[in-house]
Tab-separated table of C-alpha atoms in Angstrom:
chain	number	residue	atom	x	y	z
B	21	UNK	CA	-119.010	91.318	-102.631
B	22	UNK	CA	-115.785	89.350	-103.130
B	23	UNK	CA	-112.079	89.907	-103.609
B	24	UNK	CA	-111.121	91.132	-107.002
B	25	UNK	CA	-110.232	87.925	-108.922
B	26	UNK	CA	-108.624	89.598	-111.868
B	27	UNK	CA	-104.903	89.179	-112.294
B	28	UNK	CA	-102.708	92.395	-112.021
B	29	UNK	CA	-102.647	94.690	-115.056
B	30	UNK	CA	-100.441	93.210	-117.842
B	31	UNK	CA	-99.474	94.166	-121.534
B	32	UNK	CA	-101.739	91.498	-122.944
B	33	UNK	CA	-103.280	92.705	-126.196
B	34	UNK	CA	-106.898	91.984	-125.259
B	35	UNK	CA	-106.783	93.308	-121.690
B	36	UNK	CA	-109.855	95.494	-121.212
B	37	UNK	CA	-111.985	93.189	-123.530
B	38	UNK	CA	-114.790	91.341	-121.878
B	39	UNK	CA	-116.400	88.326	-123.574
B	40	UNK	CA	-119.557	86.572	-122.356
B	41	UNK	CA	-119.010	82.913	-123.274
B	42	UNK	CA	-122.279	81.040	-123.931
B	43	UNK	CA	-120.421	78.237	-125.883
B	44	UNK	CA	-120.127	74.549	-125.095
B	45	UNK	CA	-118.036	71.557	-125.909
B	46	UNK	CA	-115.011	72.352	-128.124
B	47	UNK	CA	-115.482	74.639	-131.099
B	48	UNK	CA	-116.735	77.759	-129.259
B	49	UNK	CA	-114.636	77.186	-126.061
B	50	UNK	CA	-111.495	76.783	-128.078
B	51	UNK	CA	-112.113	80.197	-129.829
B	52	UNK	CA	-112.890	82.010	-126.571
B	53	UNK	CA	-109.716	80.416	-125.055
B	54	UNK	CA	-107.629	81.956	-127.631
B	55	UNK	CA	-109.074	85.424	-126.634
B	56	UNK	CA	-108.603	84.677	-122.866
B	57	UNK	CA	-104.973	83.699	-123.607
B	58	UNK	CA	-104.424	87.116	-125.031
B	59	UNK	CA	-105.895	88.932	-121.998
B	60	UNK	CA	-109.617	89.026	-122.628
B	61	UNK	CA	-111.876	88.657	-119.522
B	62	UNK	CA	-113.935	85.688	-120.598
B	63	UNK	CA	-116.811	84.717	-118.562
B	64	UNK	CA	-118.238	81.317	-119.174
B	65	UNK	CA	-121.895	80.642	-118.604
B	66	UNK	CA	-123.376	77.190	-117.677
B	67	UNK	CA	-126.460	76.107	-115.645
B	68	UNK	CA	-127.372	73.148	-113.559
B	69	UNK	CA	-129.426	71.691	-116.382
B	70	UNK	CA	-127.423	72.812	-119.351
B	71	UNK	CA	-123.677	72.388	-118.379
B	72	UNK	CA	-120.898	71.870	-120.553
B	73	UNK	CA	-121.135	68.129	-121.545
B	74	UNK	CA	-117.233	67.938	-121.550
B	75	UNK	CA	-117.337	68.000	-117.655
B	76	UNK	CA	-118.908	64.445	-117.987
B	77	UNK	CA	-115.821	63.209	-119.965
B	78	UNK	CA	-113.684	62.663	-116.938
B	79	UNK	CA	-113.146	58.887	-117.406
B	80	UNK	CA	-112.942	58.656	-113.403
B	81	UNK	CA	-115.908	56.729	-112.757
B	82	UNK	CA	-119.128	57.906	-111.036
B	83	UNK	CA	-117.799	57.873	-107.394
B	84	UNK	CA	-115.169	60.426	-107.631
B	85	UNK	CA	-115.931	63.546	-105.582
B	86	UNK	CA	-116.873	66.611	-107.539
B	87	UNK	CA	-115.942	64.802	-110.721
B	88	UNK	CA	-117.380	67.489	-112.888
B	89	UNK	CA	-114.418	69.704	-112.058
B	90	UNK	CA	-111.895	67.002	-113.073
B	91	UNK	CA	-112.396	66.537	-116.748
B	92	UNK	CA	-109.038	66.988	-118.818
B	93	UNK	CA	-111.188	67.841	-121.919
B	94	UNK	CA	-113.068	70.505	-120.154
B	95	UNK	CA	-110.033	71.918	-118.248
B	96	UNK	CA	-108.010	72.137	-121.448
B	97	UNK	CA	-110.596	74.217	-123.316
B	98	UNK	CA	-111.464	76.614	-120.521
B	99	UNK	CA	-108.228	77.927	-118.831
B	100	UNK	CA	-107.865	81.620	-118.413
B	101	UNK	CA	-111.639	81.982	-117.985
B	102	UNK	CA	-114.091	82.809	-115.213
B	103	UNK	CA	-117.165	80.616	-114.715
B	104	UNK	CA	-120.675	81.343	-113.532
B	105	UNK	CA	-124.015	79.594	-113.713
B	106	UNK	CA	-127.232	81.118	-115.120
B	107	UNK	CA	-130.310	79.146	-116.271
B	108	UNK	CA	-131.001	80.855	-119.559
B	109	UNK	CA	-134.326	79.162	-119.774
B	110	UNK	CA	-135.751	81.336	-116.992
B	111	UNK	CA	-136.835	84.917	-117.255
B	112	UNK	CA	-134.529	85.956	-114.394
B	113	UNK	CA	-131.753	84.092	-116.084
B	114	UNK	CA	-132.224	85.989	-119.343
B	115	UNK	CA	-132.207	89.144	-117.504
B	116	UNK	CA	-128.905	88.307	-115.967
B	117	UNK	CA	-127.479	87.406	-119.355
B	118	UNK	CA	-128.536	90.737	-120.846
B	119	UNK	CA	-127.160	92.571	-117.872
B	120	UNK	CA	-123.770	90.785	-118.548
B	121	UNK	CA	-124.031	91.525	-122.281
B	122	UNK	CA	-124.549	95.195	-121.463
B	123	UNK	CA	-121.051	95.266	-119.884
B	124	UNK	CA	-119.372	93.156	-122.464
B	125	UNK	CA	-117.782	93.700	-125.820
B	126	UNK	CA	-118.500	90.359	-127.349
B	127	UNK	CA	-120.908	87.478	-126.893
B	128	UNK	CA	-120.012	84.130	-128.285
B	129	UNK	CA	-122.323	81.191	-128.820
B	130	UNK	CA	-122.239	77.864	-130.696
B	131	UNK	CA	-125.769	76.608	-130.359
B	132	UNK	CA	-127.857	75.204	-133.152
B	133	UNK	CA	-128.953	77.984	-135.397
B	134	UNK	CA	-132.399	78.677	-133.821
B	135	UNK	CA	-131.441	78.110	-130.108
B	136	UNK	CA	-130.058	81.595	-129.387
B	137	UNK	CA	-133.403	83.142	-130.696
B	138	UNK	CA	-135.591	80.766	-128.556
B	139	UNK	CA	-133.656	81.855	-125.396
B	140	UNK	CA	-134.415	85.533	-126.095
B	141	UNK	CA	-130.705	86.421	-126.712
B	142	UNK	CA	-130.637	87.011	-130.411
B	143	UNK	CA	-128.627	89.855	-131.805
B	144	UNK	CA	-131.425	92.426	-131.941
B	145	UNK	CA	-132.267	91.789	-128.189
B	146	UNK	CA	-128.554	91.987	-127.337
B	147	UNK	CA	-128.294	95.406	-129.183
B	148	UNK	CA	-131.071	96.649	-127.080
B	149	UNK	CA	-128.933	95.901	-124.022
B	150	UNK	CA	-125.809	97.302	-125.687
B	151	UNK	CA	-126.066	99.064	-129.152
B	152	UNK	CA	-122.452	98.240	-130.043
B	153	UNK	CA	-122.409	94.556	-128.931
B	154	UNK	CA	-120.672	92.025	-131.122
B	155	UNK	CA	-122.290	88.612	-131.357
B	156	UNK	CA	-120.318	85.669	-132.766
B	157	UNK	CA	-122.441	82.699	-133.733
B	158	UNK	CA	-121.005	79.375	-134.687
B	159	UNK	CA	-123.872	77.118	-135.916
B	160	UNK	CA	-122.660	74.072	-137.694
B	161	UNK	CA	-124.567	74.531	-140.945
B	162	UNK	CA	-125.100	78.340	-140.870
B	163	UNK	CA	-127.988	80.485	-139.955
B	164	UNK	CA	-129.869	80.043	-143.223
B	165	UNK	CA	-130.412	77.387	-145.789
B	166	UNK	CA	-132.477	74.141	-145.789
B	167	UNK	CA	-130.077	72.352	-143.416
B	168	UNK	CA	-129.573	75.212	-140.913
B	169	UNK	CA	-131.696	73.266	-138.263
B	170	UNK	CA	-129.481	70.172	-138.476
B	171	UNK	CA	-127.501	69.147	-135.390
B	172	UNK	CA	-123.806	68.313	-135.755
B	173	UNK	CA	-120.654	67.888	-133.681
B	174	UNK	CA	-116.904	68.152	-134.970
B	175	UNK	CA	-116.982	64.585	-136.259
B	176	UNK	CA	-120.163	65.258	-138.581
B	177	UNK	CA	-118.479	68.565	-139.811
B	178	UNK	CA	-115.298	66.704	-140.708
B	179	UNK	CA	-117.331	64.332	-142.844
B	180	UNK	CA	-119.564	66.923	-144.355
B	181	UNK	CA	-116.488	69.081	-145.350
B	182	UNK	CA	-114.946	66.448	-147.584
B	183	UNK	CA	-111.892	66.151	-145.423
B	184	UNK	CA	-112.493	62.637	-144.460
B	185	UNK	CA	-112.716	61.591	-148.021
B	186	UNK	CA	-109.119	62.690	-148.677
B	187	UNK	CA	-107.528	61.385	-145.535
B	188	UNK	CA	-107.878	57.707	-146.005
B	189	UNK	CA	-105.624	55.130	-147.506
B	190	UNK	CA	-106.068	53.966	-151.110
B	191	UNK	CA	-108.933	51.509	-151.406
B	192	UNK	CA	-110.015	51.740	-147.834
B	193	UNK	CA	-112.684	54.422	-147.764
B	194	UNK	CA	-113.006	57.670	-145.875
B	195	UNK	CA	-110.808	57.987	-142.813
B	196	UNK	CA	-111.550	60.442	-139.876
B	197	UNK	CA	-108.690	62.117	-137.985
B	198	UNK	CA	-108.220	61.197	-134.299
B	199	UNK	CA	-109.884	64.342	-133.171
B	200	UNK	CA	-112.906	66.396	-134.276
B	201	UNK	CA	-110.766	68.546	-136.347
B	202	UNK	CA	-113.680	70.902	-137.389
B	203	UNK	CA	-113.989	72.142	-133.779
B	204	UNK	CA	-110.563	73.873	-133.208
B	205	UNK	CA	-110.523	75.017	-136.873
B	206	UNK	CA	-113.816	76.895	-136.486
B	207	UNK	CA	-112.757	78.204	-133.028
B	208	UNK	CA	-109.665	79.810	-134.493
B	209	UNK	CA	-111.537	81.504	-137.328
B	210	UNK	CA	-114.362	82.660	-134.922
B	211	UNK	CA	-111.478	84.105	-132.587
B	212	UNK	CA	-110.170	85.919	-135.510
B	213	UNK	CA	-113.497	87.125	-136.635
B	214	UNK	CA	-114.115	88.618	-133.152
B	215	UNK	CA	-110.896	90.612	-133.488
B	216	UNK	CA	-111.952	91.963	-136.842
B	217	UNK	CA	-115.340	92.905	-135.403
B	218	UNK	CA	-113.715	94.666	-132.473
B	219	UNK	CA	-111.421	96.547	-134.938
B	220	UNK	CA	-114.565	97.574	-136.949
B	221	UNK	CA	-116.368	98.720	-133.858
B	222	UNK	CA	-113.500	100.750	-132.726
B	223	UNK	CA	-113.277	102.660	-136.047
B	224	UNK	CA	-117.145	103.019	-136.686
B	225	UNK	CA	-118.748	102.587	-133.255
B	226	UNK	CA	-120.994	99.824	-134.786
B	227	UNK	CA	-121.353	96.263	-133.511
B	228	UNK	CA	-121.597	93.285	-135.557
B	229	UNK	CA	-123.395	89.877	-135.762
B	230	UNK	CA	-120.699	87.659	-137.059
B	231	UNK	CA	-121.483	84.225	-138.396
B	232	UNK	CA	-119.111	81.444	-138.718
B	233	UNK	CA	-120.567	78.256	-140.072
B	234	UNK	CA	-118.374	75.293	-138.851
B	235	UNK	CA	-119.081	73.374	-142.036
B	236	UNK	CA	-117.969	76.294	-144.400
B	237	UNK	CA	-114.942	76.978	-142.179
B	238	UNK	CA	-113.583	73.611	-142.520
B	239	UNK	CA	-114.213	73.374	-146.288
B	240	UNK	CA	-111.746	76.152	-146.884
B	241	UNK	CA	-108.965	73.904	-145.637
B	242	UNK	CA	-109.367	71.583	-148.771
B	243	UNK	CA	-110.061	74.430	-151.319
B	244	UNK	CA	-107.230	73.259	-153.542
B	245	UNK	CA	-108.914	69.869	-153.933
B	246	UNK	CA	-112.300	71.614	-154.819
B	247	UNK	CA	-110.571	73.686	-157.397
B	248	UNK	CA	-108.635	70.826	-158.791
B	249	UNK	CA	-111.827	68.920	-159.444
B	250	UNK	CA	-113.363	71.741	-161.233
B	251	UNK	CA	-110.213	72.106	-163.311
B	252	UNK	CA	-109.668	68.544	-164.130
B	253	UNK	CA	-112.920	66.962	-163.736
B	254	UNK	CA	-111.192	64.053	-161.819
B	255	UNK	CA	-111.891	63.235	-158.085
B	256	UNK	CA	-108.825	63.352	-155.797
B	257	UNK	CA	-107.442	59.949	-154.515
B	258	UNK	CA	-106.862	59.041	-150.913
B	259	UNK	CA	-103.155	58.978	-150.584
B	260	UNK	CA	-102.583	57.737	-146.972
B	261	UNK	CA	-99.253	59.116	-145.953
B	262	UNK	CA	-98.208	60.138	-149.387
B	263	UNK	CA	-98.441	63.363	-151.228
B	264	UNK	CA	-99.454	64.167	-154.867
B	265	UNK	CA	-95.958	65.393	-155.881
B	266	UNK	CA	-93.481	64.862	-152.968
B	267	UNK	CA	-91.587	61.760	-152.123
B	268	UNK	CA	-92.780	61.151	-148.529
B	269	UNK	CA	-93.804	58.439	-146.133
B	270	UNK	CA	-93.554	57.239	-142.461
B	271	UNK	CA	-90.950	54.600	-141.981
B	272	UNK	CA	-90.431	52.211	-139.213
B	273	UNK	CA	-87.285	52.452	-137.165
B	274	UNK	CA	-84.940	50.141	-135.145
B	275	UNK	CA	-87.093	50.468	-131.942
B	276	UNK	CA	-90.412	48.657	-131.894
B	277	UNK	CA	-93.488	50.874	-132.774
B	278	UNK	CA	-91.188	53.820	-133.497
B	279	UNK	CA	-91.421	55.751	-136.803
B	280	UNK	CA	-89.950	58.688	-138.719
B	281	UNK	CA	-91.709	60.961	-141.201
B	282	UNK	CA	-89.734	62.037	-144.204
B	283	UNK	CA	-90.730	64.344	-147.044
B	284	UNK	CA	-88.814	65.840	-149.974
B	285	UNK	CA	-90.011	67.755	-153.092
B	286	UNK	CA	-87.530	69.479	-155.287
B	287	UNK	CA	-84.615	67.845	-156.974
B	288	UNK	CA	-82.140	69.454	-154.616
B	289	UNK	CA	-84.003	68.066	-151.612
B	290	UNK	CA	-84.120	64.582	-153.260
B	291	UNK	CA	-80.309	64.777	-153.681
B	292	UNK	CA	-79.880	65.648	-150.094
B	293	UNK	CA	-81.964	62.595	-148.943
B	294	UNK	CA	-80.048	60.276	-151.143
B	295	UNK	CA	-76.747	61.691	-149.684
B	296	UNK	CA	-78.282	61.323	-146.102
B	297	UNK	CA	-79.044	57.710	-146.558
B	298	UNK	CA	-75.752	56.972	-148.116
B	299	UNK	CA	-76.941	56.328	-151.543
B	300	UNK	CA	-75.876	59.381	-153.548
B	301	UNK	CA	-76.064	57.369	-156.815
B	302	UNK	CA	-79.903	57.213	-156.503
B	303	UNK	CA	-80.096	60.967	-157.423
B	304	UNK	CA	-78.778	59.962	-160.893
B	305	UNK	CA	-80.852	56.749	-161.265
B	306	UNK	CA	-83.405	57.084	-164.127
B	307	UNK	CA	-86.143	55.632	-161.956
B	308	UNK	CA	-85.975	58.681	-159.710
B	309	UNK	CA	-84.783	61.272	-162.098
B	310	UNK	CA	-87.545	63.779	-161.703
B	311	UNK	CA	-90.790	64.315	-159.672
B	312	UNK	CA	-92.890	62.174	-162.190
B	313	UNK	CA	-90.467	59.350	-162.149
B	314	UNK	CA	-90.238	59.415	-158.389
B	315	UNK	CA	-93.933	59.161	-157.906
B	316	UNK	CA	-94.119	56.303	-160.427
B	317	UNK	CA	-91.474	54.321	-158.568
B	318	UNK	CA	-92.473	55.501	-155.036
B	319	UNK	CA	-92.739	51.930	-153.595
B	320	UNK	CA	-89.378	51.039	-154.853
B	321	UNK	CA	-87.817	54.053	-153.198
B	322	UNK	CA	-89.877	53.582	-149.969
B	323	UNK	CA	-88.140	50.223	-149.592
B	324	UNK	CA	-84.710	51.700	-149.850
B	325	UNK	CA	-85.480	54.451	-147.256
B	326	UNK	CA	-87.197	51.918	-144.858
B	327	UNK	CA	-83.953	49.617	-144.969
B	328	UNK	CA	-82.019	52.771	-143.845
B	329	UNK	CA	-84.319	53.853	-141.102
B	330	UNK	CA	-84.792	50.321	-139.766
B	331	UNK	CA	-81.187	50.459	-138.547
B	332	UNK	CA	-81.675	53.678	-136.600
B	333	UNK	CA	-83.924	55.051	-133.864
B	334	UNK	CA	-86.381	57.670	-134.937
B	335	UNK	CA	-84.366	60.463	-133.267
B	336	UNK	CA	-81.090	59.198	-134.953
B	337	UNK	CA	-82.736	59.046	-138.385
B	338	UNK	CA	-84.426	62.429	-137.950
B	339	UNK	CA	-81.108	64.133	-136.735
B	340	UNK	CA	-79.048	62.645	-139.509
B	341	UNK	CA	-81.403	63.929	-142.276
B	342	UNK	CA	-81.957	67.301	-140.645
B	343	UNK	CA	-78.303	67.883	-140.675
B	344	UNK	CA	-78.506	67.767	-144.450
B	345	UNK	CA	-81.707	70.024	-144.396
B	346	UNK	CA	-84.066	67.109	-145.236
B	347	UNK	CA	-87.572	67.577	-143.630
B	348	UNK	CA	-87.502	64.588	-141.365
B	349	UNK	CA	-89.327	64.311	-137.862
B	350	UNK	CA	-89.827	61.503	-135.251
B	351	UNK	CA	-93.515	60.437	-135.004
B	352	UNK	CA	-93.988	61.370	-131.236
B	353	UNK	CA	-96.551	60.084	-128.906
B	354	UNK	CA	-98.116	61.977	-126.015
B	355	UNK	CA	-95.568	60.935	-123.292
B	356	UNK	CA	-92.752	61.978	-125.684
B	357	UNK	CA	-94.293	65.446	-126.255
B	358	UNK	CA	-94.047	66.004	-122.346
B	359	UNK	CA	-90.383	65.244	-122.226
B	360	UNK	CA	-89.275	66.869	-125.688
B	361	UNK	CA	-86.267	68.944	-125.111
B	362	UNK	CA	-87.303	71.600	-127.699
B	363	UNK	CA	-90.450	72.337	-125.808
B	364	UNK	CA	-88.740	72.358	-122.552
B	365	UNK	CA	-86.097	74.807	-123.788
B	366	UNK	CA	-88.895	77.193	-125.112
B	367	UNK	CA	-90.881	77.022	-121.883
B	368	UNK	CA	-93.847	75.621	-123.742
B	369	UNK	CA	-95.388	73.583	-120.917
B	370	UNK	CA	-96.911	75.520	-117.888
B	371	UNK	CA	-97.743	74.120	-114.396
B	372	UNK	CA	-101.393	74.733	-113.572
B	373	UNK	CA	-102.858	74.105	-110.118
B	374	UNK	CA	-106.602	73.548	-109.722
B	375	UNK	CA	-108.421	73.194	-106.358
B	376	UNK	CA	-110.213	70.026	-107.353
B	377	UNK	CA	-108.162	68.494	-110.120
B	378	UNK	CA	-104.587	68.867	-108.553
B	379	UNK	CA	-101.619	70.039	-110.603
B	380	UNK	CA	-100.778	69.282	-114.179
B	381	UNK	CA	-98.849	70.764	-117.087
B	382	UNK	CA	-100.460	72.037	-120.235
B	383	UNK	CA	-99.306	73.905	-123.368
B	384	UNK	CA	-98.955	77.706	-123.043
B	385	UNK	CA	-100.565	80.227	-125.355
B	386	UNK	CA	-99.473	79.697	-129.036
B	387	UNK	CA	-99.726	83.288	-130.047
B	388	UNK	CA	-96.387	84.625	-128.841
B	389	UNK	CA	-96.075	88.380	-129.178
B	390	UNK	CA	-92.850	90.318	-128.364
B	391	UNK	CA	-93.147	91.986	-125.159
B	392	UNK	CA	-96.197	90.331	-123.802
B	393	UNK	CA	-96.624	87.966	-120.918
B	394	UNK	CA	-99.135	85.677	-122.069
B	395	UNK	CA	-99.371	82.591	-119.843
B	396	UNK	CA	-101.975	80.432	-118.122
B	397	UNK	CA	-102.915	83.020	-115.596
B	398	UNK	CA	-106.174	81.479	-114.208
B	399	UNK	CA	-107.056	77.735	-113.868
B	400	UNK	CA	-110.193	76.567	-115.581
B	401	UNK	CA	-113.355	77.375	-113.574
B	402	UNK	CA	-114.899	75.026	-111.248
B	403	UNK	CA	-118.738	74.743	-111.596
B	404	UNK	CA	-120.193	78.100	-110.607
B	405	UNK	CA	-116.821	79.037	-109.026
B	406	UNK	CA	-117.088	82.818	-109.722
B	407	UNK	CA	-120.808	83.401	-109.172
B	408	UNK	CA	-120.389	85.816	-106.316
B	409	UNK	CA	-117.805	87.798	-108.160
B	410	UNK	CA	-119.777	87.908	-111.504
B	411	UNK	CA	-123.139	88.749	-109.842
B	412	UNK	CA	-121.726	90.748	-106.930
B	413	UNK	CA	-118.855	92.665	-108.213
B	414	UNK	CA	-119.740	92.971	-111.863
B	415	UNK	CA	-123.585	93.383	-111.591
B	416	UNK	CA	-123.818	94.853	-108.205
B	417	UNK	CA	-126.401	92.291	-106.907
B	418	UNK	CA	-126.764	92.127	-103.159
B	419	UNK	CA	-125.677	89.033	-101.192
B	420	UNK	CA	-129.179	88.285	-100.249
B	421	UNK	CA	-130.411	88.385	-103.903
B	422	UNK	CA	-127.345	86.167	-105.021
B	423	UNK	CA	-128.543	83.669	-102.304
B	424	UNK	CA	-132.104	83.960	-103.681
B	425	UNK	CA	-130.871	83.341	-107.148
B	426	UNK	CA	-129.397	80.117	-106.189
B	427	UNK	CA	-132.351	78.895	-103.844
B	428	UNK	CA	-134.696	79.490	-106.886
B	429	UNK	CA	-132.570	77.417	-109.170
B	430	UNK	CA	-131.501	80.405	-111.468
B	431	UNK	CA	-127.877	79.892	-110.434
B	432	UNK	CA	-126.037	76.766	-108.992
B	433	UNK	CA	-122.849	75.453	-107.733
B	434	UNK	CA	-123.545	71.838	-108.376
B	435	UNK	CA	-124.696	70.466	-111.853
B	436	UNK	CA	-127.676	68.271	-112.303
B	437	UNK	CA	-125.667	65.105	-112.700
B	438	UNK	CA	-128.716	63.217	-114.157
B	439	UNK	CA	-127.807	64.875	-117.357
B	440	UNK	CA	-124.609	64.094	-119.314
B	441	UNK	CA	-123.091	61.889	-116.577
């Protein structure tokens, strides 16, 4: 038995909900992190031979002690969670997973479509352990269809969804975003689906098997372009920083490698922009008289705006235009985010101390509800950190058997570093 690791009772909306988290990498963990932020008790499961590959993305070199606990990528996605290790490919491991499912409300997985069944943990088997269990599956291509067996990561999903075909510059081909955008998008949708399933269970007493295909989830973000193609028969163009109807761009400023983003749509917004850059007469110029004219002469107007921004810092340009209700914002870099006065004033950054990975600041929960106290309550779990609490306190397994589980390889406190390192 170990000390109760749970934080004191709070008013968080998901307190009392337990989630068994079998997900890895980003898509699934980002979804379960949202639930953990809102108070759900999330138990992340790894094993010595199948551990979250994000632990290997530490960029610290192979000689740093316990490097698997020092990955920024892993630690970002797994705060507010508990961590245990179970080898799901062993019979005893499957039994432990089913025991945990029996005391959980939701099970999350983002394996390839056929893996959860091969592990003996599909929905029917989970329902035998707990009839009203909710299983959220996040296969990249879906559970059915000719490509359901395909392997994909967030980068593939972004290409598959059509998003990359829209985000490039004219004449330069598809352009991927700097992150695997499909992952957090699917995670947010999966988290919302779990809440809907919990609501359904509470009303009917019935569990659900929820499927969130990551490919389909991301396609919904470009639905307007899909409808536009069907209505016009014309494929959409890559616009770079521009927009189909607004005057907008990213403009260089006085300081090297600093930029400000500006976007206006209506005639009234355009008048404000012209006033803001000291050229009110442009609002009456026939070249920019309406949306169509402004789009036709965008290059010409860009040169005028750029001449104005080039004499100001990004913050000066932004503040001057915002004072006239023009949508303008500095293009911030990582280091700027950490010192941004707005975030500091809102208490957005929270300090987290981790036994192996020292102390850092990370963003707080983004779902802010009146009267709650959502914060980073628990640092991300070290590998196998909460084995004793999960198996001893939650499952009632004796210390001797817990020791036997580790000696037989069912559980572990050190990952097999020959994999993913």
